[in-house]
mmCIF file with all atom_site columns, C-alpha atoms in Angstrom:
data_model
loop_
_atom_site.group_PDB
_atom_site.id
_atom_site.type_symbol
_atom_site.label_atom_id
_atom_site.label_alt_id
_atom_site.label_comp_id
_atom_site.label_asym_id
_atom_site.label_entity_id
_atom_site.label_seq_id
_atom_site.pdbx_PDB_ins_code
_atom_site.Cartn_x
_atom_site.Cartn_y
_atom_site.Cartn_z
_atom_site.occupancy
_atom_site.B_iso_or_equiv
_atom_site.pdbx_formal_charge
_atom_site.auth_seq_id
_atom_site.auth_comp_id
_atom_site.auth_asym_id
_atom_site.auth_atom_id
_atom_site.pdbx_PDB_model_num
ATOM 1   C CA . UNK A 1 1   ? -4.387  -20.970 6.266   1.00 47.00 ? 306 UNK A CA 1
ATOM 2   C CA . UNK A 1 2   ? -8.138  -21.346 6.374   1.00 55.00 ? 307 UNK A CA 1
ATOM 3   C CA . UNK A 1 3   ? -10.102 -20.692 3.203   1.00 83.00 ? 308 UNK A CA 1
ATOM 4   C CA . UNK A 1 4   ? -11.570 -17.421 4.493   1.00 90.00 ? 309 UNK A CA 1
ATOM 5   C CA . UNK A 1 5   ? -8.124  -16.252 5.576   1.00 90.00 ? 310 UNK A CA 1
ATOM 6   C CA . UNK A 1 6   ? -6.689  -17.192 2.170   1.00 91.00 ? 311 UNK A CA 1
ATOM 7   C CA . UNK A 1 7   ? -9.430  -15.206 0.456   1.00 94.00 ? 312 UNK A CA 1
ATOM 8   C CA . UNK A 1 8   ? -8.754  -12.252 2.747   1.00 94.00 ? 313 UNK A CA 1
ATOM 9   C CA . UNK A 1 9   ? -5.013  -12.476 2.012   1.00 94.00 ? 314 UNK A CA 1
ATOM 10  C CA . UNK A 1 10  ? -5.679  -12.432 -1.754  1.00 95.00 ? 315 UNK A CA 1
ATOM 11  C CA . UNK A 1 11  ? -7.993  -9.455  -1.297  1.00 96.00 ? 316 UNK A CA 1
ATOM 12  C CA . UNK A 1 12  ? -5.353  -7.569  0.701   1.00 96.00 ? 317 UNK A CA 1
ATOM 13  C CA . UNK A 1 13  ? -2.699  -8.385  -1.929  1.00 96.00 ? 318 UNK A CA 1
ATOM 14  C CA . UNK A 1 14  ? -5.004  -7.027  -4.632  1.00 97.00 ? 319 UNK A CA 1
ATOM 15  C CA . UNK A 1 15  ? -5.618  -3.877  -2.574  1.00 97.00 ? 320 UNK A CA 1
ATOM 16  C CA . UNK A 1 16  ? -1.875  -3.319  -2.189  1.00 97.00 ? 321 UNK A CA 1
ATOM 17  C CA . UNK A 1 17  ? -1.354  -3.771  -5.931  1.00 97.00 ? 322 UNK A CA 1
ATOM 18  C CA . UNK A 1 18  ? -4.163  -1.315  -6.692  1.00 98.00 ? 323 UNK A CA 1
ATOM 19  C CA . UNK A 1 19  ? -2.746  1.182   -4.182  1.00 98.00 ? 324 UNK A CA 1
ATOM 20  C CA . UNK A 1 20  ? 0.700   0.888   -5.783  1.00 98.00 ? 325 UNK A CA 1
ATOM 21  C CA . UNK A 1 21  ? -0.809  1.587   -9.200  1.00 98.00 ? 326 UNK A CA 1
ATOM 22  C CA . UNK A 1 22  ? -2.638  4.619   -7.796  1.00 98.00 ? 327 UNK A CA 1
ATOM 23  C CA . UNK A 1 23  ? 0.593   5.951   -6.267  1.00 98.00 ? 328 UNK A CA 1
ATOM 24  C CA . UNK A 1 24  ? 2.320   5.649   -9.646  1.00 98.00 ? 329 UNK A CA 1
ATOM 25  C CA . UNK A 1 25  ? -0.598  7.281   -11.475 1.00 98.00 ? 330 UNK A CA 1
ATOM 26  C CA . UNK A 1 26  ? -0.844  10.155  -9.002  1.00 98.00 ? 331 UNK A CA 1
ATOM 27  C CA . UNK A 1 27  ? 2.927   10.684  -9.120  1.00 97.00 ? 332 UNK A CA 1
ATOM 28  C CA . UNK A 1 28  ? 2.728   10.963  -12.907 1.00 98.00 ? 333 UNK A CA 1
ATOM 29  C CA . UNK A 1 29  ? -0.166  13.415  -12.638 1.00 97.00 ? 334 UNK A CA 1
ATOM 30  C CA . UNK A 1 30  ? 1.743   15.432  -10.039 1.00 97.00 ? 335 UNK A CA 1
ATOM 31  C CA . UNK A 1 31  ? 4.788   15.611  -12.300 1.00 98.00 ? 336 UNK A CA 1
ATOM 32  C CA . UNK A 1 32  ? 2.632   16.727  -15.231 1.00 97.00 ? 337 UNK A CA 1
ATOM 33  C CA . UNK A 1 33  ? 0.920   19.392  -13.114 1.00 97.00 ? 338 UNK A CA 1
ATOM 34  C CA . UNK A 1 34  ? 4.251   20.652  -11.795 1.00 97.00 ? 339 UNK A CA 1
ATOM 35  C CA . UNK A 1 35  ? 5.576   20.813  -15.350 1.00 97.00 ? 340 UNK A CA 1
ATOM 36  C CA . UNK A 1 36  ? 2.492   22.784  -16.426 1.00 96.00 ? 341 UNK A CA 1
ATOM 37  C CA . UNK A 1 37  ? 3.034   25.211  -13.541 1.00 96.00 ? 342 UNK A CA 1
ATOM 38  C CA . UNK A 1 38  ? 6.672   25.685  -14.553 1.00 96.00 ? 343 UNK A CA 1
ATOM 39  C CA . UNK A 1 39  ? 5.625   26.224  -18.166 1.00 95.00 ? 344 UNK A CA 1
ATOM 40  C CA . UNK A 1 40  ? 3.062   28.844  -17.133 1.00 94.00 ? 345 UNK A CA 1
ATOM 41  C CA . UNK A 1 41  ? 5.718   30.635  -15.094 1.00 92.00 ? 346 UNK A CA 1
ATOM 42  C CA . UNK A 1 42  ? 8.188   30.454  -17.977 1.00 92.00 ? 347 UNK A CA 1
ATOM 43  C CA . UNK A 1 43  ? 5.519   31.824  -20.316 1.00 89.00 ? 348 UNK A CA 1
ATOM 44  C CA . UNK A 1 44  ? 5.189   34.907  -18.115 1.00 87.00 ? 349 UNK A CA 1
ATOM 45  C CA . UNK A 1 45  ? 8.935   35.500  -18.322 1.00 87.00 ? 350 UNK A CA 1
ATOM 46  C CA . UNK A 1 46  ? 9.024   34.877  -22.075 1.00 86.00 ? 351 UNK A CA 1
ATOM 47  C CA . UNK A 1 47  ? 6.115   37.236  -22.764 1.00 83.00 ? 352 UNK A CA 1
ATOM 48  C CA . UNK A 1 48  ? 7.766   39.941  -20.652 1.00 82.00 ? 353 UNK A CA 1
ATOM 49  C CA . UNK A 1 49  ? 10.849  39.731  -22.875 1.00 84.00 ? 354 UNK A CA 1
ATOM 50  C CA . UNK A 1 50  ? 8.788   40.255  -26.018 1.00 79.00 ? 355 UNK A CA 1
ATOM 51  C CA . UNK A 1 51  ? 7.022   43.269  -24.586 1.00 72.00 ? 356 UNK A CA 1
ATOM 52  C CA . UNK A 1 52  ? 4.404   43.577  -27.311 1.00 71.00 ? 357 UNK A CA 1
ATOM 53  C CA . UNK A 1 53  ? 0.933   43.098  -25.903 1.00 78.00 ? 358 UNK A CA 1
ATOM 54  C CA . UNK A 1 54  ? 2.327   42.045  -22.540 1.00 77.00 ? 359 UNK A CA 1
ATOM 55  C CA . UNK A 1 55  ? 0.097   44.387  -20.558 1.00 81.00 ? 360 UNK A CA 1
ATOM 56  C CA . UNK A 1 56  ? -2.985  42.968  -22.255 1.00 83.00 ? 361 UNK A CA 1
ATOM 57  C CA . UNK A 1 57  ? -1.770  39.377  -21.847 1.00 82.00 ? 362 UNK A CA 1
ATOM 58  C CA . UNK A 1 58  ? -0.502  39.686  -18.247 1.00 87.00 ? 363 UNK A CA 1
ATOM 59  C CA . UNK A 1 59  ? -3.824  39.153  -16.403 1.00 90.00 ? 364 UNK A CA 1
ATOM 60  C CA . UNK A 1 60  ? -4.506  36.035  -18.467 1.00 90.00 ? 365 UNK A CA 1
ATOM 61  C CA . UNK A 1 61  ? -0.948  34.773  -17.944 1.00 90.00 ? 366 UNK A CA 1
ATOM 62  C CA . UNK A 1 62  ? -1.165  35.328  -14.199 1.00 92.00 ? 367 UNK A CA 1
ATOM 63  C CA . UNK A 1 63  ? -4.505  33.514  -14.084 1.00 95.00 ? 368 UNK A CA 1
ATOM 64  C CA . UNK A 1 64  ? -3.076  30.605  -16.073 1.00 94.00 ? 369 UNK A CA 1
ATOM 65  C CA . UNK A 1 65  ? -0.081  30.400  -13.741 1.00 94.00 ? 370 UNK A CA 1
ATOM 66  C CA . UNK A 1 66  ? -2.287  30.540  -10.640 1.00 96.00 ? 371 UNK A CA 1
ATOM 67  C CA . UNK A 1 67  ? -4.536  27.804  -12.010 1.00 97.00 ? 372 UNK A CA 1
ATOM 68  C CA . UNK A 1 68  ? -1.530  25.646  -12.887 1.00 96.00 ? 373 UNK A CA 1
ATOM 69  C CA . UNK A 1 69  ? -0.032  26.147  -9.423  1.00 96.00 ? 374 UNK A CA 1
ATOM 70  C CA . UNK A 1 70  ? -3.369  25.264  -7.789  1.00 97.00 ? 375 UNK A CA 1
ATOM 71  C CA . UNK A 1 71  ? -3.586  22.104  -9.870  1.00 97.00 ? 376 UNK A CA 1
ATOM 72  C CA . UNK A 1 72  ? -0.009  21.216  -8.910  1.00 97.00 ? 377 UNK A CA 1
ATOM 73  C CA . UNK A 1 73  ? -0.918  21.603  -5.212  1.00 97.00 ? 378 UNK A CA 1
ATOM 74  C CA . UNK A 1 74  ? -4.012  19.443  -5.617  1.00 98.00 ? 379 UNK A CA 1
ATOM 75  C CA . UNK A 1 75  ? -1.988  16.842  -7.500  1.00 97.00 ? 380 UNK A CA 1
ATOM 76  C CA . UNK A 1 76  ? 0.582   16.840  -4.673  1.00 98.00 ? 381 UNK A CA 1
ATOM 77  C CA . UNK A 1 77  ? -2.223  16.309  -2.137  1.00 98.00 ? 382 UNK A CA 1
ATOM 78  C CA . UNK A 1 78  ? -3.681  13.445  -4.178  1.00 98.00 ? 383 UNK A CA 1
ATOM 79  C CA . UNK A 1 79  ? -0.232  11.860  -4.440  1.00 97.00 ? 384 UNK A CA 1
ATOM 80  C CA . UNK A 1 80  ? 0.210   12.130  -0.666  1.00 98.00 ? 385 UNK A CA 1
ATOM 81  C CA . UNK A 1 81  ? -3.231  10.586  -0.114  1.00 98.00 ? 386 UNK A CA 1
ATOM 82  C CA . UNK A 1 82  ? -2.312  7.740   -2.445  1.00 98.00 ? 387 UNK A CA 1
ATOM 83  C CA . UNK A 1 83  ? 0.848   7.082   -0.432  1.00 98.00 ? 388 UNK A CA 1
ATOM 84  C CA . UNK A 1 84  ? -1.196  7.015   2.794   1.00 98.00 ? 389 UNK A CA 1
ATOM 85  C CA . UNK A 1 85  ? -3.658  4.603   1.188   1.00 97.00 ? 390 UNK A CA 1
ATOM 86  C CA . UNK A 1 86  ? -0.773  2.361   0.162   1.00 98.00 ? 391 UNK A CA 1
ATOM 87  C CA . UNK A 1 87  ? 0.574   2.406   3.716   1.00 98.00 ? 392 UNK A CA 1
ATOM 88  C CA . UNK A 1 88  ? -2.850  1.446   5.080   1.00 97.00 ? 393 UNK A CA 1
ATOM 89  C CA . UNK A 1 89  ? -3.211  -1.347  2.517   1.00 97.00 ? 394 UNK A CA 1
ATOM 90  C CA . UNK A 1 90  ? 0.231   -2.690  3.408   1.00 97.00 ? 395 UNK A CA 1
ATOM 91  C CA . UNK A 1 91  ? -0.624  -2.587  7.120   1.00 97.00 ? 396 UNK A CA 1
ATOM 92  C CA . UNK A 1 92  ? -3.801  -4.566  6.449   1.00 96.00 ? 397 UNK A CA 1
ATOM 93  C CA . UNK A 1 93  ? -1.849  -7.035  4.349   1.00 96.00 ? 398 UNK A CA 1
ATOM 94  C CA . UNK A 1 94  ? 0.726   -7.502  7.136   1.00 97.00 ? 399 UNK A CA 1
ATOM 95  C CA . UNK A 1 95  ? -2.052  -7.970  9.703   1.00 96.00 ? 400 UNK A CA 1
ATOM 96  C CA . UNK A 1 96  ? -3.538  -10.815 7.657   1.00 95.00 ? 401 UNK A CA 1
ATOM 97  C CA . UNK A 1 97  ? -0.075  -12.349 7.210   1.00 95.00 ? 402 UNK A CA 1
ATOM 98  C CA . UNK A 1 98  ? 0.521   -12.111 10.946  1.00 96.00 ? 403 UNK A CA 1
ATOM 99  C CA . UNK A 1 99  ? -2.820  -13.730 11.718  1.00 94.00 ? 404 UNK A CA 1
ATOM 100 C CA . UNK A 1 100 ? -2.041  -16.485 9.246   1.00 92.00 ? 405 UNK A CA 1
ATOM 101 C CA . UNK A 1 101 ? 1.358   -17.088 10.847  1.00 94.00 ? 406 UNK A CA 1
ATOM 102 C CA . UNK A 1 102 ? -0.201  -17.197 14.328  1.00 95.00 ? 407 UNK A CA 1
ATOM 103 C CA . UNK A 1 103 ? -2.811  -19.710 13.184  1.00 93.00 ? 408 UNK A CA 1
ATOM 104 C CA . UNK A 1 104 ? -0.158  -21.863 11.519  1.00 92.00 ? 409 UNK A CA 1
ATOM 105 C CA . UNK A 1 105 ? 1.959   -21.803 14.693  1.00 96.00 ? 410 UNK A CA 1
ATOM 106 C CA . UNK A 1 106 ? -1.073  -22.764 16.769  1.00 96.00 ? 411 UNK A CA 1
ATOM 107 C CA . UNK A 1 107 ? -1.849  -25.606 14.366  1.00 94.00 ? 412 UNK A CA 1
ATOM 108 C CA . UNK A 1 108 ? 1.742   -26.870 14.696  1.00 96.00 ? 413 UNK A CA 1
ATOM 109 C CA . UNK A 1 109 ? 1.526   -26.700 18.521  1.00 97.00 ? 414 UNK A CA 1
ATOM 110 C CA . UNK A 1 110 ? -1.793  -28.532 18.448  1.00 97.00 ? 415 UNK A CA 1
ATOM 111 C CA . UNK A 1 111 ? -0.336  -31.199 16.148  1.00 96.00 ? 416 UNK A CA 1
ATOM 112 C CA . UNK A 1 112 ? 2.657   -31.688 18.492  1.00 97.00 ? 417 UNK A CA 1
ATOM 113 C CA . UNK A 1 113 ? 0.346   -31.968 21.527  1.00 97.00 ? 418 UNK A CA 1
ATOM 114 C CA . UNK A 1 114 ? -1.856  -34.477 19.691  1.00 95.00 ? 419 UNK A CA 1
ATOM 115 C CA . UNK A 1 115 ? 1.193   -36.517 18.679  1.00 95.00 ? 420 UNK A CA 1
ATOM 116 C CA . UNK A 1 116 ? 2.513   -36.470 22.238  1.00 95.00 ? 421 UNK A CA 1
ATOM 117 C CA . UNK A 1 117 ? -0.907  -37.521 23.565  1.00 94.00 ? 422 UNK A CA 1
ATOM 118 C CA . UNK A 1 118 ? -1.007  -40.451 21.115  1.00 93.00 ? 423 UNK A CA 1
ATOM 119 C CA . UNK A 1 119 ? 2.486   -41.483 22.164  1.00 92.00 ? 424 UNK A CA 1
ATOM 120 C CA . UNK A 1 120 ? 1.529   -41.263 25.845  1.00 90.00 ? 425 UNK A CA 1
ATOM 121 C CA . UNK A 1 121 ? -1.615  -43.304 25.240  1.00 90.00 ? 426 UNK A CA 1
ATOM 122 C CA . UNK A 1 122 ? 0.318   -45.921 23.265  1.00 88.00 ? 427 UNK A CA 1
ATOM 123 C CA . UNK A 1 123 ? 2.884   -46.150 26.069  1.00 85.00 ? 428 UNK A CA 1
ATOM 124 C CA . UNK A 1 124 ? 0.146   -46.557 28.667  1.00 85.00 ? 429 UNK A CA 1
ATOM 125 C CA . UNK A 1 125 ? -1.501  -49.417 26.713  1.00 83.00 ? 430 UNK A CA 1
ATOM 126 C CA . UNK A 1 126 ? 1.705   -51.346 26.299  1.00 77.00 ? 431 UNK A CA 1
ATOM 127 C CA . UNK A 1 127 ? 2.044   -54.094 28.889  1.00 73.00 ? 432 UNK A CA 1
ATOM 128 C CA . UNK A 1 128 ? 4.830   -53.593 31.365  1.00 68.00 ? 433 UNK A CA 1
ATOM 129 C CA . UNK A 1 129 ? 7.896   -55.664 30.657  1.00 67.00 ? 434 UNK A CA 1
ATOM 130 C CA . UNK A 1 130 ? 9.590   -57.218 33.655  1.00 65.00 ? 435 UNK A CA 1
ATOM 131 C CA . UNK A 1 131 ? 13.022  -55.808 34.219  1.00 66.00 ? 436 UNK A CA 1
ATOM 132 C CA . UNK A 1 132 ? 16.038  -58.020 34.322  1.00 55.00 ? 437 UNK A CA 1
#
């Protein structure tokens, strides 16, 4: 692998690692947002059971639930974007690996051709031996 290709491979590996971390972070945020939305919904049910002050609290409770649900949707979108970013980073990483493998295969073919050429040249320089 050439130096520039090795640097590019390390960069792609670092990008994949960063994308994996982002996926994990966004998944945790999504879970927290979904839990907050469930809690807001449960709070509406719990307040309804108590009855006292429910009418006054209801608009605030509905607003809190709506906000929590919106945040959960946004968190889900961010998590999906993170997964797409990871897929793109992996594709880039595989492309660099593929290029590296192709260059290594070409270097091996070139080395075999050079070796065969040296053998052919050595055979041509050798004086002919009489047969028999």
